[in-house]
Amino acid sequence: MKKADVVEFYRRLAEANPHPETELESVNTYTLLVAVVLSAQATDAGVNKATRALFATVDTPEKMVALGLDGLKRHIRTIGLFNTKAKNVIALSEALIADHGGQVPANRDALEKLPGVGRKTANVVMNVAFGAETFAVDTHIFRVGNRTGLARGKTVLAVEKALDKATPAPFRVHAHHWLILHGRYVCKARRPECWRCIEIDLCAFKPKTPAPKPTRAQQGA
């Protein structure tokens, strides 16, 4: 995608949604970190449903360790891979207490050393909690980057680096949220809704998906 088109691509996303936010619910930086860890291979809605009651009373590493592994599992048992995730959350909570005074570090390398925290999770926390210009490439961003031509790459890291290189300064902080939401609600995996996409003329994807045919009820109306 040409530089001028990249600017226009982001300008349209910004105009449509000036202040994008993560759809994961949290009450502070620590619970954000926990929510992102739990969201791996799970939907944000599913994580939110499981963590609302949890975060109402457990909002620090100390409280999480006090809750214990079995107590945490009872809260998150509806989330996929909850056994492994529960172990990681308890372990990262213990590490935060031991190594960071109970605070979430504002450093990607330090975050990635925590149990269950990979590069994508660290990038999300850095961006949402600390306003860093990071690009957390999930399946949605990977798809949108490659499909549109905005940032092509065969691996998640390649797409992240392509986005980092291509995304201009005014749009860098919010870029990954715009792209996630665009992939989640418009540029869908199985059937992208090209007919209602604000980027249709800038996108390299072919053939464009046509609008669905109206149902008989809609035709009658």
PDB file of C-alpha atoms in Angstrom:
ATOM      1  CA  MET A   1       0.000   0.000   0.000  1.00  0.00           C
ATOM      2  CA  LYS A   2       1.351   3.429  -0.965  1.00  0.00           C
ATOM      3  CA  LYS A   3       2.229   5.877   1.822  1.00  0.00           C
ATOM      4  CA  ALA A   4      -0.559   8.262   0.858  1.00  0.00           C
ATOM      5  CA  ASP A   5      -3.053   5.402   0.916  1.00  0.00           C
ATOM      6  CA  VAL A   6      -1.806   4.259   4.327  1.00  0.00           C
ATOM      7  CA  VAL A   7      -2.446   7.738   5.727  1.00  0.00           C
ATOM      8  CA  GLU A   8      -5.922   7.781   4.182  1.00  0.00           C
ATOM      9  CA  PHE A   9      -6.589   4.242   5.461  1.00  0.00           C
ATOM     10  CA  TYR A  10      -5.905   5.280   9.048  1.00  0.00           C
ATOM     11  CA  ARG A  11      -7.584   8.658   8.644  1.00  0.00           C
ATOM     12  CA  ARG A  12     -10.861   6.926   7.820  1.00  0.00           C
ATOM     13  CA  LEU A  13     -10.567   4.574  10.786  1.00  0.00           C
ATOM     14  CA  ALA A  14      -9.810   7.522  13.066  1.00  0.00           C
ATOM     15  CA  GLU A  15     -12.753   9.510  11.755  1.00  0.00           C
ATOM     16  CA  ALA A  16     -15.109   6.576  12.290  1.00  0.00           C
ATOM     17  CA  ASN A  17     -13.804   5.826  15.792  1.00  0.00           C
ATOM     18  CA  PRO A  18     -11.709   8.674  17.270  1.00  0.00           C
ATOM     19  CA  HIS A  19     -11.101   7.014  20.627  1.00  0.00           C
ATOM     20  CA  PRO A  20     -10.911   3.229  20.221  1.00  0.00           C
ATOM     21  CA  GLU A  21     -10.569   1.127  23.354  1.00  0.00           C
ATOM     22  CA  THR A  22      -9.919  -2.488  24.174  1.00  0.00           C
ATOM     23  CA  GLU A  23     -13.066  -4.529  24.675  1.00  0.00           C
ATOM     24  CA  LEU A  24     -11.468  -6.390  27.580  1.00  0.00           C
ATOM     25  CA  GLU A  25     -12.772  -5.129  30.904  1.00  0.00           C
ATOM     26  CA  SER A  26     -10.370  -4.290  33.737  1.00  0.00           C
ATOM     27  CA  VAL A  27     -10.161  -2.050  36.792  1.00  0.00           C
ATOM     28  CA  ASN A  28      -6.421  -1.327  36.802  1.00  0.00           C
ATOM     29  CA  THR A  29      -3.181  -2.267  35.069  1.00  0.00           C
ATOM     30  CA  TYR A  30      -2.836  -5.533  36.954  1.00  0.00           C
ATOM     31  CA  THR A  31      -6.315  -6.780  36.047  1.00  0.00           C
ATOM     32  CA  LEU A  32      -5.696  -5.676  32.446  1.00  0.00           C
ATOM     33  CA  LEU A  33      -2.617  -7.908  32.375  1.00  0.00           C
ATOM     34  CA  VAL A  34      -4.604 -10.824  33.796  1.00  0.00           C
ATOM     35  CA  ALA A  35      -7.444 -10.281  31.323  1.00  0.00           C
ATOM     36  CA  VAL A  36      -5.073 -10.244  28.355  1.00  0.00           C
ATOM     37  CA  VAL A  37      -3.389 -13.454  29.542  1.00  0.00           C
ATOM     38  CA  LEU A  38      -6.811 -15.092  29.868  1.00  0.00           C
ATOM     39  CA  SER A  39      -7.904 -13.887  26.424  1.00  0.00           C
ATOM     40  CA  ALA A  40      -5.490 -16.113  24.500  1.00  0.00           C
ATOM     41  CA  GLN A  41      -7.593 -18.383  22.260  1.00  0.00           C
ATOM     42  CA  ALA A  42     -10.742 -16.984  23.880  1.00  0.00           C
ATOM     43  CA  THR A  43     -13.176 -14.178  23.084  1.00  0.00           C
ATOM     44  CA  ASP A  44     -13.095 -10.874  24.926  1.00  0.00           C
ATOM     45  CA  ALA A  45     -16.787 -11.311  25.736  1.00  0.00           C
ATOM     46  CA  GLY A  46     -16.129 -14.707  27.298  1.00  0.00           C
ATOM     47  CA  VAL A  47     -13.254 -13.360  29.369  1.00  0.00           C
ATOM     48  CA  ASN A  48     -15.308 -10.379  30.542  1.00  0.00           C
ATOM     49  CA  LYS A  49     -18.151 -12.631  31.645  1.00  0.00           C
ATOM     50  CA  ALA A  50     -15.755 -14.729  33.720  1.00  0.00           C
ATOM     51  CA  THR A  51     -13.751 -11.883  35.251  1.00  0.00           C
ATOM     52  CA  ARG A  52     -16.393  -9.345  36.287  1.00  0.00           C
ATOM     53  CA  ALA A  53     -17.020 -10.989  39.632  1.00  0.00           C
ATOM     54  CA  LEU A  54     -13.331 -11.865  40.027  1.00  0.00           C
ATOM     55  CA  PHE A  55     -12.035  -8.333  39.489  1.00  0.00           C
ATOM     56  CA  ALA A  56     -14.681  -6.886  41.803  1.00  0.00           C
ATOM     57  CA  THR A  57     -12.726  -8.324  44.750  1.00  0.00           C
ATOM     58  CA  VAL A  58      -9.370  -9.496  43.376  1.00  0.00           C
ATOM     59  CA  ASP A  59      -7.501  -6.545  41.864  1.00  0.00           C
ATOM     60  CA  THR A  60      -3.908  -6.948  43.071  1.00  0.00           C
ATOM     61  CA  PRO A  61      -1.269  -9.684  42.806  1.00  0.00           C
ATOM     62  CA  GLU A  62      -1.429 -10.148  46.562  1.00  0.00           C
ATOM     63  CA  LYS A  63      -5.172 -10.773  46.512  1.00  0.00           C
ATOM     64  CA  MET A  64      -4.782 -13.176  43.596  1.00  0.00           C
ATOM     65  CA  VAL A  65      -2.166 -15.233  45.447  1.00  0.00           C
ATOM     66  CA  ALA A  66      -4.413 -15.236  48.508  1.00  0.00           C
ATOM     67  CA  LEU A  67      -7.323 -16.452  46.378  1.00  0.00           C
ATOM     68  CA  GLY A  68      -5.189 -19.387  45.292  1.00  0.00           C
ATOM     69  CA  LEU A  69      -5.187 -21.677  42.301  1.00  0.00           C
ATOM     70  CA  ASP A  70      -8.433 -23.510  43.043  1.00  0.00           C
ATOM     71  CA  GLY A  71     -10.254 -20.275  43.827  1.00  0.00           C
ATOM     72  CA  LEU A  72      -9.134 -18.732  40.559  1.00  0.00           C
ATOM     73  CA  LYS A  73     -10.127 -21.815  38.578  1.00  0.00           C
ATOM     74  CA  ARG A  74     -13.667 -21.572  39.933  1.00  0.00           C
ATOM     75  CA  HIS A  75     -13.942 -18.072  38.481  1.00  0.00           C
ATOM     76  CA  ILE A  76     -12.464 -18.778  35.052  1.00  0.00           C
ATOM     77  CA  ARG A  77     -13.552 -22.360  34.360  1.00  0.00           C
ATOM     78  CA  THR A  78     -15.680 -21.206  31.399  1.00  0.00           C
ATOM     79  CA  ILE A  79     -12.561 -19.910  29.592  1.00  0.00           C
ATOM     80  CA  GLY A  80     -10.637 -22.244  27.298  1.00  0.00           C
ATOM     81  CA  LEU A  81      -7.393 -23.672  28.695  1.00  0.00           C
ATOM     82  CA  PHE A  82      -8.377 -22.360  32.129  1.00  0.00           C
ATOM     83  CA  ASN A  83      -6.178 -24.827  34.045  1.00  0.00           C
ATOM     84  CA  THR A  84      -2.964 -23.648  32.383  1.00  0.00           C
ATOM     85  CA  LYS A  85      -4.041 -20.020  32.448  1.00  0.00           C
ATOM     86  CA  ALA A  86      -4.846 -20.192  36.158  1.00  0.00           C
ATOM     87  CA  LYS A  87      -1.373 -21.546  36.900  1.00  0.00           C
ATOM     88  CA  ASN A  88       0.200 -18.758  34.849  1.00  0.00           C
ATOM     89  CA  VAL A  89      -1.855 -16.034  36.547  1.00  0.00           C
ATOM     90  CA  ILE A  90      -0.875 -17.242  40.012  1.00  0.00           C
ATOM     91  CA  ALA A  91       2.769 -17.568  38.944  1.00  0.00           C
ATOM     92  CA  LEU A  92       2.913 -14.128  37.320  1.00  0.00           C
ATOM     93  CA  SER A  93       1.263 -12.634  40.401  1.00  0.00           C
ATOM     94  CA  GLU A  94       3.943 -14.187  42.596  1.00  0.00           C
ATOM     95  CA  ALA A  95       6.628 -12.868  40.234  1.00  0.00           C
ATOM     96  CA  LEU A  96       5.174  -9.348  40.337  1.00  0.00           C
ATOM     97  CA  ILE A  97       5.291  -9.418  44.129  1.00  0.00           C
ATOM     98  CA  ALA A  98       8.809 -10.858  44.290  1.00  0.00           C
ATOM     99  CA  ASP A  99      10.438  -8.866  41.506  1.00  0.00           C
ATOM    100  CA  HIS A 100       8.399  -5.694  40.937  1.00  0.00           C
ATOM    101  CA  GLY A 101       6.911  -4.685  44.269  1.00  0.00           C
ATOM    102  CA  GLY A 102       3.487  -5.870  43.172  1.00  0.00           C
ATOM    103  CA  GLN A 103       3.417  -3.441  40.245  1.00  0.00           C
ATOM    104  CA  VAL A 104       3.137  -4.224  36.536  1.00  0.00           C
ATOM    105  CA  PRO A 105       6.381  -3.126  34.838  1.00  0.00           C
ATOM    106  CA  ALA A 106       6.159  -0.621  31.994  1.00  0.00           C
ATOM    107  CA  ASN A 107       8.770  -2.532  30.038  1.00  0.00           C
ATOM    108  CA  ARG A 108       8.158  -5.122  27.348  1.00  0.00           C
ATOM    109  CA  ASP A 109      11.205  -7.240  28.153  1.00  0.00           C
ATOM    110  CA  ALA A 110      10.238  -7.387  31.828  1.00  0.00           C
ATOM    111  CA  LEU A 111       6.657  -8.242  30.932  1.00  0.00           C
ATOM    112  CA  GLU A 112       7.725 -11.065  28.630  1.00  0.00           C
ATOM    113  CA  LYS A 113       9.650 -12.671  31.485  1.00  0.00           C
ATOM    114  CA  LEU A 114       6.402 -13.143  33.425  1.00  0.00           C
ATOM    115  CA  PRO A 115       4.746 -16.607  33.219  1.00  0.00           C
ATOM    116  CA  GLY A 116       2.157 -16.789  30.442  1.00  0.00           C
ATOM    117  CA  VAL A 117       3.100 -13.412  28.945  1.00  0.00           C
ATOM    118  CA  GLY A 118       4.234 -13.447  25.329  1.00  0.00           C
ATOM    119  CA  ARG A 119       5.068 -10.613  22.980  1.00  0.00           C
ATOM    120  CA  LYS A 120       1.463  -9.959  21.961  1.00  0.00           C
ATOM    121  CA  THR A 121       0.271  -9.753  25.581  1.00  0.00           C
ATOM    122  CA  ALA A 122       3.173  -7.473  26.481  1.00  0.00           C
ATOM    123  CA  ASN A 123       2.400  -5.227  23.519  1.00  0.00           C
ATOM    124  CA  VAL A 124      -1.260  -4.910  24.543  1.00  0.00           C
ATOM    125  CA  VAL A 125      -0.372  -3.965  28.121  1.00  0.00           C
ATOM    126  CA  MET A 126       2.296  -1.530  26.969  1.00  0.00           C
ATOM    127  CA  ASN A 127      -0.171   0.154  24.629  1.00  0.00           C
ATOM    128  CA  VAL A 128      -3.333   0.203  26.725  1.00  0.00           C
ATOM    129  CA  ALA A 129      -1.820   0.817  30.155  1.00  0.00           C
ATOM    130  CA  PHE A 130       1.200   2.930  29.288  1.00  0.00           C
ATOM    131  CA  GLY A 131       0.374   4.512  25.933  1.00  0.00           C
ATOM    132  CA  ALA A 132       3.298   2.924  24.118  1.00  0.00           C
ATOM    133  CA  GLU A 133       3.306   2.803  20.315  1.00  0.00           C
ATOM    134  CA  THR A 134       3.173  -0.981  20.110  1.00  0.00           C
ATOM    135  CA  PHE A 135       1.350  -3.267  17.687  1.00  0.00           C
ATOM    136  CA  ALA A 136      -0.197  -6.352  19.248  1.00  0.00           C
ATOM    137  CA  VAL A 137      -0.732  -8.598  16.247  1.00  0.00           C
ATOM    138  CA  ASP A 138      -3.525 -11.116  16.800  1.00  0.00           C
ATOM    139  CA  THR A 139      -5.348 -13.166  14.169  1.00  0.00           C
ATOM    140  CA  HIS A 140      -7.502 -10.161  13.205  1.00  0.00           C
ATOM    141  CA  ILE A 141      -4.567  -7.817  12.614  1.00  0.00           C
ATOM    142  CA  PHE A 142      -2.589 -10.527  10.845  1.00  0.00           C
ATOM    143  CA  ARG A 143      -5.516 -11.045   8.475  1.00  0.00           C
ATOM    144  CA  VAL A 144      -6.257  -7.338   7.909  1.00  0.00           C
ATOM    145  CA  GLY A 145      -2.590  -6.482   7.355  1.00  0.00           C
ATOM    146  CA  ASN A 146      -2.132  -9.178   4.733  1.00  0.00           C
ATOM    147  CA  ARG A 147      -5.537  -8.964   3.095  1.00  0.00           C
ATOM    148  CA  THR A 148      -5.570  -5.192   2.614  1.00  0.00           C
ATOM    149  CA  GLY A 149      -1.888  -4.870   1.745  1.00  0.00           C
ATOM    150  CA  LEU A 150      -1.327  -2.494   4.662  1.00  0.00           C
ATOM    151  CA  ALA A 151       1.301  -4.738   6.279  1.00  0.00           C
ATOM    152  CA  ARG A 152       2.087  -8.065   4.708  1.00  0.00           C
ATOM    153  CA  GLY A 153       4.097 -10.814   6.348  1.00  0.00           C
ATOM    154  CA  LYS A 154       4.207 -14.583   6.713  1.00  0.00           C
ATOM    155  CA  THR A 155       4.591 -14.446  10.488  1.00  0.00           C
ATOM    156  CA  VAL A 156       3.062 -12.422  13.307  1.00  0.00           C
ATOM    157  CA  LEU A 157       6.400 -10.750  13.987  1.00  0.00           C
ATOM    158  CA  ALA A 158       6.826  -9.857  10.311  1.00  0.00           C
ATOM    159  CA  VAL A 159       3.411  -8.174  10.254  1.00  0.00           C
ATOM    160  CA  GLU A 160       4.206  -6.355  13.506  1.00  0.00           C
ATOM    161  CA  LYS A 161       7.445  -4.999  12.042  1.00  0.00           C
ATOM    162  CA  ALA A 162       5.678  -4.034   8.805  1.00  0.00           C
ATOM    163  CA  LEU A 163       3.029  -2.121  10.765  1.00  0.00           C
ATOM    164  CA  ASP A 164       5.699  -0.420  12.854  1.00  0.00           C
ATOM    165  CA  LYS A 165       7.421   0.727   9.668  1.00  0.00           C
ATOM    166  CA  ALA A 166       4.296   1.745   7.749  1.00  0.00           C
ATOM    167  CA  THR A 167       2.152   3.434  10.420  1.00  0.00           C
ATOM    168  CA  PRO A 168       2.672   7.218  10.589  1.00  0.00           C
ATOM    169  CA  ALA A 169       3.010   9.113  13.868  1.00  0.00           C
ATOM    170  CA  PRO A 170      -0.508  10.534  14.264  1.00  0.00           C
ATOM    171  CA  PHE A 171      -2.037   7.046  14.243  1.00  0.00           C
ATOM    172  CA  ARG A 172       0.499   4.846  16.033  1.00  0.00           C
ATOM    173  CA  VAL A 173      -1.024   4.717  19.527  1.00  0.00           C
ATOM    174  CA  HIS A 174      -4.496   3.671  18.380  1.00  0.00           C
ATOM    175  CA  ALA A 175      -3.516   1.680  15.282  1.00  0.00           C
ATOM    176  CA  HIS A 176      -3.762  -1.818  16.721  1.00  0.00           C
ATOM    177  CA  HIS A 177      -7.199  -1.185  18.232  1.00  0.00           C
ATOM    178  CA  TRP A 178      -8.558   0.177  14.960  1.00  0.00           C
ATOM    179  CA  LEU A 179      -7.227  -2.838  13.074  1.00  0.00           C
ATOM    180  CA  ILE A 180      -8.511  -5.377  15.627  1.00  0.00           C
ATOM    181  CA  LEU A 181     -11.993  -3.881  15.599  1.00  0.00           C
ATOM    182  CA  HIS A 182     -11.992  -3.628  11.804  1.00  0.00           C
ATOM    183  CA  GLY A 183     -11.035  -7.296  11.553  1.00  0.00           C
ATOM    184  CA  ARG A 184     -13.514  -8.380  14.194  1.00  0.00           C
ATOM    185  CA  TYR A 185     -16.563  -6.595  12.816  1.00  0.00           C
ATOM    186  CA  VAL A 186     -15.960  -5.831   9.110  1.00  0.00           C
ATOM    187  CA  CYS A 187     -12.960  -7.617   7.597  1.00  0.00           C
ATOM    188  CA  LYS A 188     -14.084 -10.979   8.958  1.00  0.00           C
ATOM    189  CA  ALA A 189     -12.213 -14.204   8.321  1.00  0.00           C
ATOM    190  CA  ARG A 190     -14.786 -16.279   6.439  1.00  0.00           C
ATOM    191  CA  ARG A 191     -16.781 -13.561   4.737  1.00  0.00           C
ATOM    192  CA  PRO A 192     -15.378 -10.035   4.826  1.00  0.00           C
ATOM    193  CA  GLU A 193     -18.163  -7.482   4.623  1.00  0.00           C
ATOM    194  CA  CYS A 194     -16.590  -5.531   1.780  1.00  0.00           C
ATOM    195  CA  TRP A 195     -19.885  -3.956   0.765  1.00  0.00           C
ATOM    196  CA  ARG A 196     -19.930  -1.828   3.923  1.00  0.00           C
ATOM    197  CA  CYS A 197     -16.171  -1.315   4.347  1.00  0.00           C
ATOM    198  CA  ILE A 198     -14.883   2.262   4.467  1.00  0.00           C
ATOM    199  CA  GLU A 199     -11.549   1.074   3.053  1.00  0.00           C
ATOM    200  CA  ILE A 200     -12.932  -0.763   0.012  1.00  0.00           C
ATOM    201  CA  ASP A 201     -11.193   1.378  -2.607  1.00  0.00           C
ATOM    202  CA  LEU A 202      -7.820   1.204  -0.814  1.00  0.00           C
ATOM    203  CA  CYS A 203      -7.857  -2.524  -0.087  1.00  0.00           C
ATOM    204  CA  ALA A 204      -5.924  -5.038  -2.205  1.00  0.00           C
ATOM    205  CA  PHE A 205      -8.314  -7.918  -1.471  1.00  0.00           C
ATOM    206  CA  LYS A 206      -9.985  -9.428  -4.543  1.00  0.00           C
ATOM    207  CA  PRO A 207     -12.635 -10.307  -5.359  1.00  0.00           C
ATOM    208  CA  LYS A 208     -14.621  -8.001  -3.113  1.00  0.00           C
ATOM    209  CA  THR A 209     -17.435  -9.722  -1.264  1.00  0.00           C
ATOM    210  CA  PRO A 210     -20.831  -8.553  -2.588  1.00  0.00           C
ATOM    211  CA  ALA A 211     -23.667  -7.585  -0.305  1.00  0.00           C
ATOM    212  CA  PRO A 212     -25.932 -10.487   0.679  1.00  0.00           C
ATOM    213  CA  LYS A 213     -29.152 -10.796  -1.264  1.00  0.00           C
ATOM    214  CA  PRO A 214     -32.191  -9.507   0.612  1.00  0.00           C
ATOM    215  CA  THR A 215     -34.455 -12.117   2.126  1.00  0.00           C
ATOM    216  CA  ARG A 216     -38.044 -12.526   0.952  1.00  0.00           C
ATOM    217  CA  ALA A 217     -39.225 -10.742   4.073  1.00  0.00           C
ATOM    218  CA  GLN A 218     -36.933  -7.805   3.348  1.00  0.00           C
ATOM    219  CA  GLN A 219     -38.049  -7.721  -0.288  1.00  0.00           C
ATOM    220  CA  GLY A 220     -41.666  -7.673   0.822  1.00  0.00           C
ATOM    221  CA  ALA A 221     -40.994  -4.847   3.224  1.00  0.00           C
TER     222      ALA A 221
END
